[in-house]
Short mmCIF file of C-alpha atoms and ligand atoms in Angstrom, two decimals:
data_model
loop_
_atom_site.label_atom_id
_atom_site.label_comp_id
_atom_site.label_asym_id
_atom_site.label_seq_id
_atom_site.Cartn_x
_atom_site.Cartn_y
_atom_site.Cartn_z
CA MET A 1376 -11.73 -3.40 -9.58
CA SER A 1377 -12.88 -5.57 -6.78
CA ARG A 1378 -12.97 -4.60 -3.27
CA LEU A 1379 -9.48 -5.76 -1.52
CA ASP A 1380 -10.04 -6.37 1.92
CA TRP A 1381 -7.71 -7.65 4.75
CA THR A 1382 -7.83 -9.69 7.88
CA SER A 1383 -5.10 -8.41 10.07
CA HIS A 1384 -4.11 -11.18 13.14
CA THR A 1385 -1.78 -11.04 15.99
CA GLY A 1386 1.89 -12.09 14.39
CA ARG A 1387 5.53 -12.29 15.96
CA ALA A 1388 7.32 -9.61 17.28
CA LEU A 1389 8.37 -7.23 14.84
CA GLN A 1390 12.13 -6.96 13.80
CA GLY A 1391 14.20 -6.28 10.98
CA ARG A 1392 14.84 -3.15 8.50
CA VAL A 1393 11.76 -1.59 6.85
CA ARG A 1394 12.22 0.86 3.86
CA VAL A 1395 9.08 2.72 3.32
CA PRO A 1396 8.32 5.00 0.27
CA GLY A 1397 9.11 7.81 -0.44
CA ASP A 1398 7.21 11.44 0.77
CA LYS A 1399 3.76 11.71 -0.76
CA SER A 1400 4.05 15.76 -0.64
CA VAL A 1401 7.50 16.17 -1.86
CA SER A 1402 6.99 14.10 -4.83
CA HIS A 1403 3.86 15.99 -6.18
CA ARG A 1404 6.11 19.06 -5.48
CA ALA A 1405 8.98 17.80 -7.12
CA LEU A 1406 6.36 16.81 -10.16
CA MET A 1407 5.19 20.19 -10.79
CA LEU A 1408 8.08 22.38 -10.08
CA GLY A 1409 9.98 20.26 -12.47
CA ALA A 1410 7.46 20.83 -14.85
CA LEU A 1411 7.78 24.21 -14.99
CA ALA A 1412 11.53 24.15 -14.87
CA ASP A 1413 13.86 25.45 -17.58
CA GLY A 1414 15.89 22.10 -17.94
CA VAL A 1415 15.39 18.27 -17.17
CA SER A 1416 15.27 17.71 -13.16
CA HIS A 1417 15.57 14.04 -12.05
CA ILE A 1418 13.61 12.40 -9.18
CA ARG A 1419 14.94 9.66 -7.38
CA GLY A 1420 12.92 8.57 -4.07
CA PHE A 1421 9.49 9.38 -6.06
CA LEU A 1422 6.25 7.53 -4.78
CA GLU A 1423 4.78 5.17 -6.75
CA GLY A 1424 1.42 5.77 -5.35
CA GLU A 1425 -1.73 6.92 -7.12
CA ASP A 1426 -1.79 9.86 -5.84
CA THR A 1427 1.84 10.56 -7.18
CA ARG A 1428 1.07 9.07 -10.25
CA ALA A 1429 -1.87 10.83 -10.99
CA THR A 1430 -0.31 14.50 -10.70
CA ALA A 1431 2.28 12.81 -13.13
CA ALA A 1432 -0.08 12.01 -15.66
CA VAL A 1433 -2.14 15.71 -15.78
CA LEU A 1434 1.04 17.26 -16.35
CA GLN A 1435 1.71 15.02 -19.19
CA GLN A 1436 -1.95 15.94 -20.32
CA LEU A 1437 -1.07 19.27 -20.11
CA GLY A 1438 2.14 18.28 -22.84
CA VAL A 1439 5.09 17.81 -20.16
CA LEU A 1440 7.53 14.91 -21.01
CA ILE A 1441 7.94 12.41 -17.86
CA GLU A 1442 10.31 9.74 -18.36
CA THR A 1443 10.17 7.03 -15.35
CA PRO A 1444 14.30 5.54 -16.04
CA ALA A 1445 13.40 3.15 -13.40
CA ASP A 1446 11.24 2.33 -10.29
CA GLY A 1447 10.93 5.33 -7.92
CA GLU A 1448 12.56 7.86 -10.58
CA ARG A 1449 11.22 10.46 -12.85
CA ARG A 1450 13.09 12.15 -15.98
CA VAL A 1451 10.83 15.53 -15.82
CA HIS A 1452 11.51 17.43 -19.02
CA GLY A 1453 10.44 20.99 -17.50
CA VAL A 1454 8.54 23.10 -20.54
CA GLY A 1455 9.20 26.44 -18.77
CA LEU A 1456 6.74 28.59 -16.64
CA HIS A 1457 4.76 29.44 -20.12
CA GLY A 1458 5.04 26.10 -21.53
CA LEU A 1459 1.88 24.17 -20.54
CA ARG A 1460 -0.45 22.76 -23.24
CA GLY A 1461 -4.06 23.82 -22.70
CA THR A 1462 -6.36 20.28 -23.07
CA THR A 1463 -10.19 19.54 -23.40
CA GLN A 1464 -9.94 16.80 -21.10
CA PRO A 1465 -10.63 16.46 -17.79
CA LEU A 1466 -7.42 16.25 -15.94
CA ASP A 1467 -7.92 13.13 -12.82
CA CYS A 1468 -6.42 13.36 -9.61
CA GLY A 1469 -8.07 10.51 -8.16
CA ASN A 1470 -7.84 10.52 -4.35
CA ALA A 1471 -5.81 13.67 -4.05
CA GLY A 1472 -6.37 16.88 -2.44
CA THR A 1473 -2.66 17.83 -2.47
CA GLY A 1474 -2.75 17.51 -6.16
CA MET A 1475 -6.14 19.17 -6.96
CA ARG A 1476 -5.56 22.12 -4.69
CA LEU A 1477 -1.90 22.89 -5.74
CA LEU A 1478 -2.78 22.39 -9.21
CA ALA A 1479 -6.13 24.45 -8.83
CA GLY A 1480 -3.19 27.08 -8.20
CA LEU A 1481 -1.18 26.68 -11.12
CA LEU A 1482 -3.53 26.42 -13.51
CA ALA A 1483 -5.13 29.63 -12.35
CA GLY A 1484 -2.43 31.34 -13.94
CA GLN A 1485 -2.39 29.85 -17.54
CA ALA A 1486 -3.97 31.10 -20.57
CA PHE A 1487 -6.13 28.20 -21.07
CA ASP A 1488 -9.05 26.72 -19.32
CA SER A 1489 -8.81 23.51 -17.59
CA THR A 1490 -11.02 20.70 -15.48
CA LEU A 1491 -9.53 19.19 -12.48
CA ILE A 1492 -11.62 16.04 -11.42
CA GLY A 1493 -11.55 13.48 -8.21
CA ASP A 1494 -12.39 9.89 -7.03
CA GLU A 1495 -15.52 9.78 -5.02
CA SER A 1496 -13.63 11.07 -1.81
CA LEU A 1497 -11.73 13.59 -3.50
CA SER A 1498 -15.60 14.63 -4.72
CA ARG A 1499 -16.60 15.62 -1.50
CA ARG A 1500 -13.66 17.52 -0.09
CA PRO A 1501 -13.92 21.18 0.43
CA MET A 1502 -12.28 23.49 -2.64
CA ARG A 1503 -13.16 26.77 -1.40
CA ARG A 1504 -10.69 27.22 0.49
CA VAL A 1505 -8.43 27.39 -2.08
CA THR A 1506 -10.90 29.04 -4.79
CA ASP A 1507 -11.81 32.27 -2.39
CA PRO A 1508 -8.23 33.20 -1.92
CA LEU A 1509 -7.34 32.38 -5.75
CA ALA A 1510 -9.95 34.67 -6.56
CA LEU A 1511 -8.97 37.55 -4.68
CA MET A 1512 -5.81 37.34 -7.01
CA GLY A 1513 -7.81 37.71 -9.82
CA ALA A 1514 -8.21 33.68 -10.90
CA ARG A 1515 -11.82 32.69 -12.20
CA ILE A 1516 -12.31 28.73 -10.95
CA ASP A 1517 -16.12 27.05 -10.31
CA SER A 1518 -16.85 24.52 -8.32
CA GLN A 1519 -20.08 22.84 -7.35
CA ASP A 1520 -20.83 24.30 -4.14
CA GLY A 1521 -17.30 24.29 -2.95
CA LEU A 1522 -17.22 21.00 -4.21
CA PRO A 1523 -15.14 19.46 -7.18
CA PRO A 1524 -14.83 19.25 -10.31
CA LEU A 1525 -13.06 22.71 -10.74
CA GLN A 1526 -13.39 24.67 -13.62
CA VAL A 1527 -10.42 26.74 -13.60
CA HIS A 1528 -10.70 29.38 -16.62
CA GLY A 1529 -7.36 30.85 -18.19
CA GLY A 1530 -6.31 33.94 -19.24
CA GLN A 1531 -6.74 35.67 -16.07
CA PRO A 1532 -4.16 38.51 -14.85
CA LEU A 1533 -3.36 37.14 -11.77
CA HIS A 1534 -2.35 39.99 -8.81
CA GLY A 1535 -0.54 39.30 -5.91
CA ILE A 1536 -2.19 39.66 -2.44
CA GLN A 1537 -1.16 38.95 1.45
CA TYR A 1538 -3.64 36.27 2.96
CA THR A 1539 -3.92 35.24 5.89
CA LEU A 1540 -5.09 31.67 6.27
CA PRO A 1541 -7.83 31.03 8.10
CA VAL A 1542 -6.84 27.49 9.10
CA ALA A 1543 -3.53 25.68 8.88
CA SER A 1544 -3.07 24.36 5.30
CA ALA A 1545 -0.23 23.70 3.47
CA GLN A 1546 -1.98 23.34 0.37
CA VAL A 1547 -3.82 26.23 0.54
CA LYS A 1548 -0.34 28.19 1.22
CA SER A 1549 1.42 26.18 -1.77
CA ALA A 1550 -1.64 26.83 -4.29
CA LEU A 1551 -1.55 30.46 -3.38
CA LEU A 1552 2.71 30.27 -3.83
CA LEU A 1553 1.94 28.71 -7.12
CA ALA A 1554 -0.88 31.34 -8.41
CA GLY A 1555 1.82 34.01 -7.22
CA LEU A 1556 4.43 32.76 -9.95
CA TYR A 1557 2.01 34.07 -12.24
CA ALA A 1558 0.94 37.60 -10.37
CA GLN A 1559 1.98 40.47 -10.65
CA GLY A 1560 3.60 42.00 -7.58
CA ASP A 1561 4.17 40.01 -4.10
CA THR A 1562 2.08 37.13 -3.13
CA GLU A 1563 3.09 36.50 1.00
CA VAL A 1564 0.43 34.07 2.85
CA ILE A 1565 0.51 34.18 6.74
CA GLU A 1566 -0.35 30.62 8.72
CA PRO A 1567 -2.17 30.70 12.30
CA HIS A 1568 0.48 27.63 12.73
CA PRO A 1569 3.34 26.86 10.51
CA THR A 1570 2.81 24.23 8.13
CA ARG A 1571 4.91 22.31 6.14
CA ASP A 1572 7.35 24.73 3.88
CA TYR A 1573 7.81 21.97 1.10
CA THR A 1574 7.03 24.02 -1.92
CA GLU A 1575 8.89 27.34 -0.31
CA ARG A 1576 12.35 25.29 0.06
CA MET A 1577 11.80 23.37 -3.18
CA LEU A 1578 10.72 26.59 -5.10
CA ALA A 1579 14.16 27.83 -3.55
CA ALA A 1580 16.14 24.94 -4.44
CA PHE A 1581 14.21 25.56 -8.15
CA GLY A 1582 16.33 29.00 -8.43
CA TRP A 1583 12.96 31.05 -7.36
CA PRO A 1584 13.49 34.18 -5.19
CA ILE A 1585 11.28 33.58 -2.00
CA ASP A 1586 11.54 34.61 1.35
CA PHE A 1587 9.97 32.34 3.99
CA ALA A 1588 10.12 31.54 7.93
CA PRO A 1589 8.22 29.32 9.86
CA GLY A 1590 4.17 30.85 9.65
CA ARG A 1591 4.82 32.83 6.36
CA ALA A 1592 6.45 32.95 2.88
CA ARG A 1593 6.72 35.73 0.16
CA LEU A 1594 7.58 35.57 -3.62
CA SER A 1595 7.03 37.65 -6.36
CA GLY A 1596 6.01 36.79 -9.80
CA GLY A 1597 8.12 36.56 -13.09
CA HIS A 1598 11.60 35.15 -12.30
CA THR A 1599 12.33 31.19 -13.91
CA LEU A 1600 12.65 27.90 -12.35
CA HIS A 1601 15.44 26.11 -12.91
CA ALA A 1602 15.71 22.25 -13.21
CA THR A 1603 17.69 20.41 -10.49
CA ASP A 1604 17.25 17.42 -9.21
CA VAL A 1605 15.71 16.08 -5.82
CA GLU A 1606 15.97 13.56 -3.65
CA VAL A 1607 13.23 12.45 -2.08
CA PRO A 1608 13.21 10.82 1.55
CA ALA A 1609 10.85 7.99 2.78
CA ASP A 1610 7.43 9.48 3.97
CA PHE A 1611 7.69 9.72 7.98
CA SER A 1612 3.59 9.17 7.56
CA SER A 1613 4.23 6.00 6.31
CA ALA A 1614 6.93 5.31 8.66
CA ALA A 1615 4.34 6.00 11.57
CA PHE A 1616 2.36 2.87 10.68
CA PHE A 1617 5.33 1.06 12.04
CA LEU A 1618 6.66 3.35 14.86
CA VAL A 1619 3.12 2.92 16.62
CA ALA A 1620 3.07 -1.11 15.44
CA ALA A 1621 6.88 -1.73 17.31
CA SER A 1622 5.40 0.39 20.03
CA ILE A 1623 2.52 -1.40 21.08
CA VAL A 1624 4.18 -5.22 19.91
CA PRO A 1625 6.21 -6.49 22.68
CA GLY A 1626 9.75 -7.64 22.03
CA SER A 1627 9.56 -5.42 18.77
CA GLU A 1628 12.73 -3.62 17.39
CA LEU A 1629 12.42 -1.97 13.83
CA ARG A 1630 15.24 0.01 12.17
CA LEU A 1631 13.37 2.69 9.14
CA PRO A 1632 16.40 3.99 7.25
CA SER A 1633 16.42 7.50 5.58
CA VAL A 1634 13.28 8.95 6.61
CA GLY A 1635 12.22 12.56 6.53
CA LEU A 1636 12.49 14.36 9.99
CA ASN A 1637 11.37 17.73 8.73
CA PRO A 1638 9.95 19.12 11.82
CA ARG A 1639 6.25 20.43 10.47
CA ARG A 1640 6.04 16.22 9.85
CA THR A 1641 7.24 15.26 13.07
CA GLY A 1642 4.37 16.11 15.75
CA LEU A 1643 3.97 12.20 16.19
CA LEU A 1644 7.02 11.59 17.57
CA GLN A 1645 6.86 14.06 20.00
CA ALA A 1646 3.56 12.29 20.72
CA LEU A 1647 4.51 9.00 20.96
CA ARG A 1648 7.53 9.83 22.74
CA LEU A 1649 5.42 12.17 25.90
CA MET A 1650 3.30 8.35 25.73
CA GLY A 1651 6.70 6.66 26.85
CA ALA A 1652 7.48 5.37 23.73
CA ASP A 1653 11.16 4.32 22.90
CA ILE A 1654 12.06 5.89 19.55
CA ARG A 1655 15.93 6.60 18.68
CA ILE A 1656 17.25 8.96 15.55
CA ASP A 1657 20.16 7.22 14.08
CA ASN A 1658 22.72 9.13 11.54
CA GLN A 1659 20.62 11.98 11.14
CA ARG A 1660 21.98 14.55 8.34
CA GLU A 1661 20.78 16.59 5.60
CA SER A 1662 19.90 15.09 1.95
CA GLY A 1663 18.28 17.73 -0.83
CA GLY A 1664 18.22 20.18 2.06
CA GLU A 1665 15.71 18.51 4.12
CA PRO A 1666 16.50 16.82 7.44
CA VAL A 1667 16.57 12.85 7.50
CA GLY A 1668 17.48 10.12 9.78
CA ASP A 1669 17.36 6.27 10.66
CA LEU A 1670 14.46 5.89 13.49
CA VAL A 1671 15.19 2.99 15.57
CA VAL A 1672 11.73 2.10 17.42
CA ARG A 1673 11.54 -0.39 20.63
CA HIS A 1674 8.19 -1.72 22.19
CA ALA A 1675 7.41 0.17 25.19
CA PRO A 1676 4.45 0.59 27.44
CA LEU A 1677 2.40 3.25 26.31
CA HIS A 1678 0.41 5.64 29.05
CA GLY A 1679 -2.15 7.97 27.42
CA ILE A 1680 -1.55 11.93 26.82
CA GLU A 1681 -3.89 15.22 26.62
CA LEU A 1682 -2.26 16.12 23.17
CA PRO A 1683 -0.80 19.37 23.08
CA GLU A 1684 -2.80 21.23 20.41
CA ALA A 1685 0.60 23.08 19.06
CA LEU A 1686 1.20 19.41 17.84
CA VAL A 1687 -1.60 19.17 15.47
CA PRO A 1688 -0.60 20.37 12.30
CA ASP A 1689 2.74 18.68 12.67
CA MET A 1690 0.96 15.15 12.99
CA ILE A 1691 -2.03 15.86 10.88
CA ASP A 1692 -1.73 12.06 8.89
CA GLU A 1693 -0.91 10.78 11.80
CA PHE A 1694 -4.42 10.74 13.56
CA PRO A 1695 -5.55 7.48 12.84
CA VAL A 1696 -2.21 5.36 14.01
CA LEU A 1697 -1.92 7.76 17.20
CA PHE A 1698 -5.35 6.60 17.77
CA VAL A 1699 -4.57 3.13 17.82
CA ALA A 1700 -1.43 3.76 19.96
CA ALA A 1701 -3.77 5.14 22.43
CA ALA A 1702 -6.04 2.42 22.39
CA ALA A 1703 -3.29 0.13 23.29
CA ALA A 1704 -1.87 2.51 25.76
CA LYS A 1705 -2.59 2.61 29.94
CA GLY A 1706 -5.09 5.27 30.61
CA ARG A 1707 -6.80 7.98 28.54
CA THR A 1708 -5.31 9.94 25.93
CA VAL A 1709 -6.91 13.82 24.61
CA VAL A 1710 -7.18 15.11 21.22
CA ARG A 1711 -8.58 18.53 20.70
CA GLY A 1712 -8.32 21.28 18.37
CA ALA A 1713 -8.35 18.93 15.59
CA ALA A 1714 -11.61 19.16 13.41
CA GLU A 1715 -9.72 19.38 10.02
CA LEU A 1716 -9.39 15.47 10.95
CA ARG A 1717 -13.82 15.57 9.62
CA VAL A 1718 -12.05 16.94 6.41
CA LYS A 1719 -9.52 14.49 4.86
CA GLU A 1720 -10.04 11.45 2.92
CA SER A 1721 -12.19 10.68 5.43
CA ASP A 1722 -14.36 11.43 8.30
CA ARG A 1723 -11.13 10.65 10.17
CA LEU A 1724 -12.73 11.57 13.58
CA ALA A 1725 -15.77 9.95 13.01
CA ALA A 1726 -13.88 6.60 11.34
CA MET A 1727 -11.68 5.99 14.09
CA ALA A 1728 -14.36 6.47 16.79
CA THR A 1729 -16.60 3.84 15.19
CA GLY A 1730 -13.83 1.17 14.16
CA LEU A 1731 -12.23 1.25 17.71
CA ARG A 1732 -15.56 1.17 19.11
CA THR A 1733 -16.10 -2.15 17.18
CA LEU A 1734 -13.14 -3.37 18.75
CA GLY A 1735 -14.47 -2.85 22.30
CA VAL A 1736 -12.91 0.40 23.01
CA ALA A 1737 -14.31 3.80 24.93
CA VAL A 1738 -13.63 6.85 22.98
CA ASP A 1739 -15.47 9.76 23.51
CA GLU A 1740 -16.11 11.64 20.10
CA ALA A 1741 -15.97 15.50 20.15
CA PRO A 1742 -16.59 17.84 17.19
CA ASP A 1743 -12.94 18.94 17.25
CA GLY A 1744 -10.78 15.56 18.46
CA ALA A 1745 -11.87 12.15 21.09
CA ALA A 1746 -11.00 10.74 24.34
CA ILE A 1747 -9.71 7.12 23.84
CA ASP A 1748 -9.35 5.15 27.41
CA GLY A 1749 -7.01 2.41 26.44
CA GLY A 1750 -7.71 -1.00 27.32
CA ALA A 1751 -7.88 -4.52 25.70
CA MET A 1752 -9.08 -4.53 21.89
CA SER A 1753 -11.16 -7.12 20.57
CA GLY A 1754 -11.25 -8.47 17.00
CA GLY A 1755 -13.77 -6.98 14.63
CA ILE A 1756 -15.05 -6.21 11.36
CA ILE A 1757 -13.73 -2.67 10.35
CA ASP A 1758 -15.23 -0.25 7.50
CA SER A 1759 -12.12 1.93 6.27
CA HIS A 1760 -14.15 4.16 4.04
CA GLY A 1761 -12.06 4.15 1.41
CA ASP A 1762 -9.36 6.12 3.44
CA HIS A 1763 -5.58 4.57 3.02
CA ARG A 1764 -4.72 5.85 6.41
CA ILE A 1765 -8.00 4.20 8.55
CA ALA A 1766 -7.19 0.61 6.76
CA MET A 1767 -3.39 0.83 7.83
CA SER A 1768 -4.19 1.92 11.05
CA PHE A 1769 -6.69 -0.95 11.57
CA ALA A 1770 -4.02 -3.27 10.12
CA VAL A 1771 -1.88 -2.32 12.87
CA ALA A 1772 -4.54 -2.33 15.58
CA GLY A 1773 -5.34 -6.35 14.70
CA LEU A 1774 -1.32 -6.96 15.79
CA ILE A 1775 -2.79 -7.21 19.58
CA ALA A 1776 -6.37 -7.34 19.01
CA GLY A 1777 -7.95 -10.24 20.94
CA GLY A 1778 -8.82 -12.01 17.88
CA PRO A 1779 -8.66 -10.91 13.86
CA VAL A 1780 -9.52 -7.68 12.69
CA ARG A 1781 -11.20 -7.75 9.38
CA VAL A 1782 -11.20 -4.13 7.04
CA ASN A 1783 -13.06 -3.66 4.73
CA ASP A 1784 -12.05 -1.42 1.67
CA CYS A 1785 -7.78 -1.20 1.49
CA ASN A 1786 -7.58 -0.53 -2.79
CA ASN A 1787 -6.83 2.95 -1.28
CA VAL A 1788 -3.88 2.05 0.66
CA ALA A 1789 -2.04 2.14 -2.75
CA THR A 1790 -2.64 5.88 -3.17
CA SER A 1791 0.30 6.40 -0.53
CA PHE A 1792 1.88 3.04 -0.09
CA PRO A 1793 2.01 0.86 -2.34
CA GLY A 1794 3.67 -2.61 -0.95
CA PHE A 1795 2.66 -2.11 2.53
CA LEU A 1796 1.22 -5.38 2.92
CA GLU A 1797 4.29 -6.86 2.20
CA LEU A 1798 6.72 -4.76 3.67
CA ALA A 1799 4.55 -5.12 6.93
CA ASN A 1800 4.54 -8.90 7.03
CA GLY A 1801 8.03 -9.19 6.13
CA CYS A 1802 8.95 -7.69 9.43
CA GLY A 1803 6.37 -9.73 11.40
CA PHE A 1804 2.66 -8.82 10.76
CA ALA A 1805 0.02 -11.63 9.69
CA LEU A 1806 -1.69 -9.71 7.36
CA ALA A 1807 -3.84 -11.53 4.57
CA THR A 1808 -6.36 -10.24 2.09
CA VAL A 1809 -9.55 -11.96 1.88
C1 S3P B 511 -0.36 18.19 2.52
C2 S3P B 511 -0.66 18.68 3.54
C3 S3P B 511 -2.00 18.61 4.37
C4 S3P B 511 -1.90 16.64 4.55
C5 S3P B 511 -2.12 15.89 3.42
C6 S3P B 511 -0.32 16.72 2.42
C7 S3P B 511 0.38 18.47 1.25
O1 S3P B 511 -3.46 18.56 3.66
O2 S3P B 511 -2.97 16.11 5.18
O3 S3P B 511 -1.89 14.47 3.55
O4 S3P B 511 1.21 18.05 1.25
O5 S3P B 511 0.64 20.18 1.35
P1 S3P B 511 -3.90 20.56 4.53
O6 S3P B 511 -3.00 21.37 3.78
O7 S3P B 511 -5.08 19.95 4.44
O8 S3P B 511 -3.81 20.04 5.86
#
């Protein structure tokens, strides 16, 4: 595939209704639980991204029939907890850390061996955080010095453990809970800070007994998952680019309908409000057991803040675009306690610091964060490092930069946000492919 680059120019004030695609975290989990359930689960609002399609393809390789009755829908014919079939072919998770880590837990409890592989970026991401605790449960997983590919050895009897996560990670928690479905006894996960609880909520919706509260979850093995329909809300992390864009472009007002507002995801909303943003939630309601609402965002002058560290896990994917908001704000914004950003799809602290400096913004990078001095941005050429969220963040920066912002290597935007360019241009961006 040839490399896709963008240029982002100042456009008009952003106006209109922007319906962002379905939530990535929820879409991955709906496929996996649907596959292990008895019966047929219908998923609506499914994210048609490369990450979630990779998970669907892996499950199909393992013998699960997954139909696509329409775009954004999947019908998953569950095979039951013990119905997956092994394959000698590698299972390709693409760019998706969530896919690989959750599948590692799920596959650890199978009777057959599996090999999980990923693209260049995923092949650099740390896997000991899942393989170490899974080994404590009795799993046998070989990695390449802690990196993918993962060789998961089947036929290992698993037993429950109580595990305190060294870093707040919903992926690790979820991997252990999925392995726990196959374990003898109780599996309990305790978190240093609560993280997104979609696995817990969805297990309950599929009828698996689970006891959970913010910061901990416990289940026992040997029950049954019952097929259920899943309504996927719009992804807050995708909405985030438009929240920042409308906040920084004068005269803007956007409405983002039916966005998932799980409190473990909406840290950016709080951070932007602390910076002076004007964001309203309309029509707040429950859908499929999740809080959702319409976000209405209007331009407002932003000022720098010291970001409360407690917000970090609740906005872990939103830092690239927060950095753009900080660059557009008056004064200094300081982020600390965010070292996890170094092991995402790219080293996001380094990628954002380098990119913003290219646009003339003063950034002091620290091992676990950065200080950004807001001010005028110039045009320039940015390397996205193949990271979807870095690419979209600099597309937002281009809206207020003094010259065109060229963003190189935007192909991976399709992993989480297919159709971003069209949707963005539809509300007032001036984004072109080059
Ligand atoms: C995710 C958890 C987060 C997040 C990722 C999706 C999930 O990762 O960054 O995009 O769906 O569980 P960590 O658990 O590594 O923090």
